[in-house]
């Protein structure tokens, strides 16, 4: 199955909820996004698909760097993909969130 990703740049955190697929609404803590605008990236990959660094690179292609805070939402992420997201100052919300990656590090 291919990875389908949607990048939503410069969204008010209060509007994130309405743009999320229903299956992800329970995993995203809107209060963790803060009050500033945020770029959010949604991977609609299906259950069991782990987002790789390659998937992330394709999703972010065409932009040099996210212009503001980044939140990535998906089923699960490889360690390499999660490291890259965190290096961009991003937050990760995953259905298989066993590492507590929503915390900023």
PDB file of C-alpha atoms in Angstrom:
ATOM      1  CA  UNK A   1       0.000   0.000   0.000  1.00  0.00           C
ATOM      2  CA  UNK A   2       1.352   3.441  -0.898  1.00  0.00           C
ATOM      3  CA  UNK A   3       1.685   6.197   1.611  1.00  0.00           C
ATOM      4  CA  UNK A   4      -0.814   9.014   1.228  1.00  0.00           C
ATOM      5  CA  UNK A   5       0.210  12.177   3.030  1.00  0.00           C
ATOM      6  CA  UNK A   6      -1.465  15.557   3.295  1.00  0.00           C
ATOM      7  CA  UNK A   7       0.479  18.639   4.369  1.00  0.00           C
ATOM      8  CA  UNK A   8      -1.645  21.424   5.845  1.00  0.00           C
ATOM      9  CA  UNK A   9       0.559  24.517   6.307  1.00  0.00           C
ATOM     10  CA  UNK A  10      -0.150  27.407   8.663  1.00  0.00           C
ATOM     11  CA  UNK A  11      -3.282  26.069  10.342  1.00  0.00           C
ATOM     12  CA  UNK A  12      -4.739  27.507  13.530  1.00  0.00           C
ATOM     13  CA  UNK A  13      -4.480  24.761  16.137  1.00  0.00           C
ATOM     14  CA  UNK A  14      -8.218  25.024  16.831  1.00  0.00           C
ATOM     15  CA  UNK A  15      -8.903  24.124  13.184  1.00  0.00           C
ATOM     16  CA  UNK A  16      -6.732  21.001  13.201  1.00  0.00           C
ATOM     17  CA  UNK A  17      -9.505  18.843  14.649  1.00  0.00           C
ATOM     18  CA  UNK A  18     -11.849  19.451  11.722  1.00  0.00           C
ATOM     19  CA  UNK A  19      -9.157  18.499   9.190  1.00  0.00           C
ATOM     20  CA  UNK A  20      -8.243  15.190  10.775  1.00  0.00           C
ATOM     21  CA  UNK A  21      -9.596  11.855   9.588  1.00  0.00           C
ATOM     22  CA  UNK A  22     -11.939  10.482  12.259  1.00  0.00           C
ATOM     23  CA  UNK A  23      -9.602   7.616  13.149  1.00  0.00           C
ATOM     24  CA  UNK A  24      -6.911  10.075  14.267  1.00  0.00           C
ATOM     25  CA  UNK A  25      -9.073  12.413  16.333  1.00  0.00           C
ATOM     26  CA  UNK A  26      -8.590  10.411  19.516  1.00  0.00           C
ATOM     27  CA  UNK A  27      -4.783  10.424  19.320  1.00  0.00           C
ATOM     28  CA  UNK A  28      -4.178  14.130  18.741  1.00  0.00           C
ATOM     29  CA  UNK A  29      -3.965  16.259  21.863  1.00  0.00           C
ATOM     30  CA  UNK A  30      -5.004  19.667  20.536  1.00  0.00           C
ATOM     31  CA  UNK A  31      -3.802  21.364  23.726  1.00  0.00           C
ATOM     32  CA  UNK A  32      -0.241  20.134  23.003  1.00  0.00           C
ATOM     33  CA  UNK A  33      -0.249  22.117  19.744  1.00  0.00           C
ATOM     34  CA  UNK A  34      -0.299  25.470  21.510  1.00  0.00           C
ATOM     35  CA  UNK A  35      -1.913  28.659  20.298  1.00  0.00           C
ATOM     36  CA  UNK A  36       0.410  29.419  17.363  1.00  0.00           C
ATOM     37  CA  UNK A  37      -0.180  28.404  13.769  1.00  0.00           C
ATOM     38  CA  UNK A  38       1.092  24.945  12.948  1.00  0.00           C
ATOM     39  CA  UNK A  39       1.969  22.927   9.869  1.00  0.00           C
ATOM     40  CA  UNK A  40       0.461  19.502  10.194  1.00  0.00           C
ATOM     41  CA  UNK A  41       1.188  16.435   8.184  1.00  0.00           C
ATOM     42  CA  UNK A  42      -1.298  13.574   8.103  1.00  0.00           C
ATOM     43  CA  UNK A  43      -0.231  10.135   6.903  1.00  0.00           C
ATOM     44  CA  UNK A  44      -3.303   8.138   5.890  1.00  0.00           C
ATOM     45  CA  UNK A  45      -1.508   4.875   5.433  1.00  0.00           C
ATOM     46  CA  UNK A  46      -3.834   2.340   6.912  1.00  0.00           C
ATOM     47  CA  UNK A  47      -3.456   0.273  10.009  1.00  0.00           C
ATOM     48  CA  UNK A  48      -0.103  -1.366  10.394  1.00  0.00           C
ATOM     49  CA  UNK A  49       1.876   0.913   8.088  1.00  0.00           C
ATOM     50  CA  UNK A  50       4.932   2.486   9.632  1.00  0.00           C
ATOM     51  CA  UNK A  51       5.947   5.841   8.158  1.00  0.00           C
ATOM     52  CA  UNK A  52       9.584   5.725   7.066  1.00  0.00           C
ATOM     53  CA  UNK A  53      12.142   8.464   6.553  1.00  0.00           C
ATOM     54  CA  UNK A  54      11.560   8.073   2.794  1.00  0.00           C
ATOM     55  CA  UNK A  55       7.800   8.557   3.264  1.00  0.00           C
ATOM     56  CA  UNK A  56       8.488  11.672   5.329  1.00  0.00           C
ATOM     57  CA  UNK A  57      10.917  13.095   2.755  1.00  0.00           C
ATOM     58  CA  UNK A  58       8.348  12.637  -0.031  1.00  0.00           C
ATOM     59  CA  UNK A  59       5.641  14.301   2.052  1.00  0.00           C
ATOM     60  CA  UNK A  60       7.847  17.290   2.832  1.00  0.00           C
ATOM     61  CA  UNK A  61       9.284  17.621  -0.686  1.00  0.00           C
ATOM     62  CA  UNK A  62       8.599  20.919  -2.341  1.00  0.00           C
ATOM     63  CA  UNK A  63       9.142  22.905   0.830  1.00  0.00           C
ATOM     64  CA  UNK A  64      12.593  23.766   2.104  1.00  0.00           C
ATOM     65  CA  UNK A  65      11.608  23.523   5.735  1.00  0.00           C
ATOM     66  CA  UNK A  66       8.294  23.677   7.539  1.00  0.00           C
ATOM     67  CA  UNK A  67       7.617  27.358   8.124  1.00  0.00           C
ATOM     68  CA  UNK A  68       6.413  26.948  11.672  1.00  0.00           C
ATOM     69  CA  UNK A  69       5.799  24.199  14.184  1.00  0.00           C
ATOM     70  CA  UNK A  70       5.148  20.804  12.679  1.00  0.00           C
ATOM     71  CA  UNK A  71       2.866  18.013  13.880  1.00  0.00           C
ATOM     72  CA  UNK A  72       2.984  14.621  12.173  1.00  0.00           C
ATOM     73  CA  UNK A  73       0.040  12.260  12.552  1.00  0.00           C
ATOM     74  CA  UNK A  74      -0.035   8.614  11.490  1.00  0.00           C
ATOM     75  CA  UNK A  75      -0.276   4.991  12.502  1.00  0.00           C
ATOM     76  CA  UNK A  76       3.391   4.629  13.482  1.00  0.00           C
ATOM     77  CA  UNK A  77       6.811   6.076  12.607  1.00  0.00           C
ATOM     78  CA  UNK A  78      10.274   4.535  12.291  1.00  0.00           C
ATOM     79  CA  UNK A  79      12.898   5.825  14.667  1.00  0.00           C
ATOM     80  CA  UNK A  80      14.635   7.598  11.762  1.00  0.00           C
ATOM     81  CA  UNK A  81      11.434   9.375  10.707  1.00  0.00           C
ATOM     82  CA  UNK A  82      10.645  10.377  14.280  1.00  0.00           C
ATOM     83  CA  UNK A  83      14.178  11.717  14.786  1.00  0.00           C
ATOM     84  CA  UNK A  84      13.820  13.837  11.647  1.00  0.00           C
ATOM     85  CA  UNK A  85      10.444  15.201  12.755  1.00  0.00           C
ATOM     86  CA  UNK A  86      11.841  16.106  16.176  1.00  0.00           C
ATOM     87  CA  UNK A  87      14.868  17.769  14.531  1.00  0.00           C
ATOM     88  CA  UNK A  88      12.383  20.078  12.778  1.00  0.00           C
ATOM     89  CA  UNK A  89      10.864  20.942  16.150  1.00  0.00           C
ATOM     90  CA  UNK A  90       7.900  18.711  15.428  1.00  0.00           C
ATOM     91  CA  UNK A  91       5.451  16.710  17.462  1.00  0.00           C
ATOM     92  CA  UNK A  92       4.408  13.156  16.629  1.00  0.00           C
ATOM     93  CA  UNK A  93       0.973  11.688  17.214  1.00  0.00           C
ATOM     94  CA  UNK A  94       0.805   7.986  16.422  1.00  0.00           C
ATOM     95  CA  UNK A  95      -1.782   5.285  16.972  1.00  0.00           C
ATOM     96  CA  UNK A  96       1.049   3.045  18.117  1.00  0.00           C
ATOM     97  CA  UNK A  97       2.518   5.687  20.416  1.00  0.00           C
ATOM     98  CA  UNK A  98       4.661   3.501  22.625  1.00  0.00           C
ATOM     99  CA  UNK A  99       7.464   6.042  23.055  1.00  0.00           C
ATOM    100  CA  UNK A 100       5.528   9.123  24.150  1.00  0.00           C
ATOM    101  CA  UNK A 101       6.739  11.028  21.091  1.00  0.00           C
ATOM    102  CA  UNK A 102       4.220  13.804  21.509  1.00  0.00           C
ATOM    103  CA  UNK A 103       6.562  15.348  24.057  1.00  0.00           C
ATOM    104  CA  UNK A 104       8.939  17.966  22.703  1.00  0.00           C
ATOM    105  CA  UNK A 105      12.575  16.995  23.127  1.00  0.00           C
TER     106      UNK A 105
END
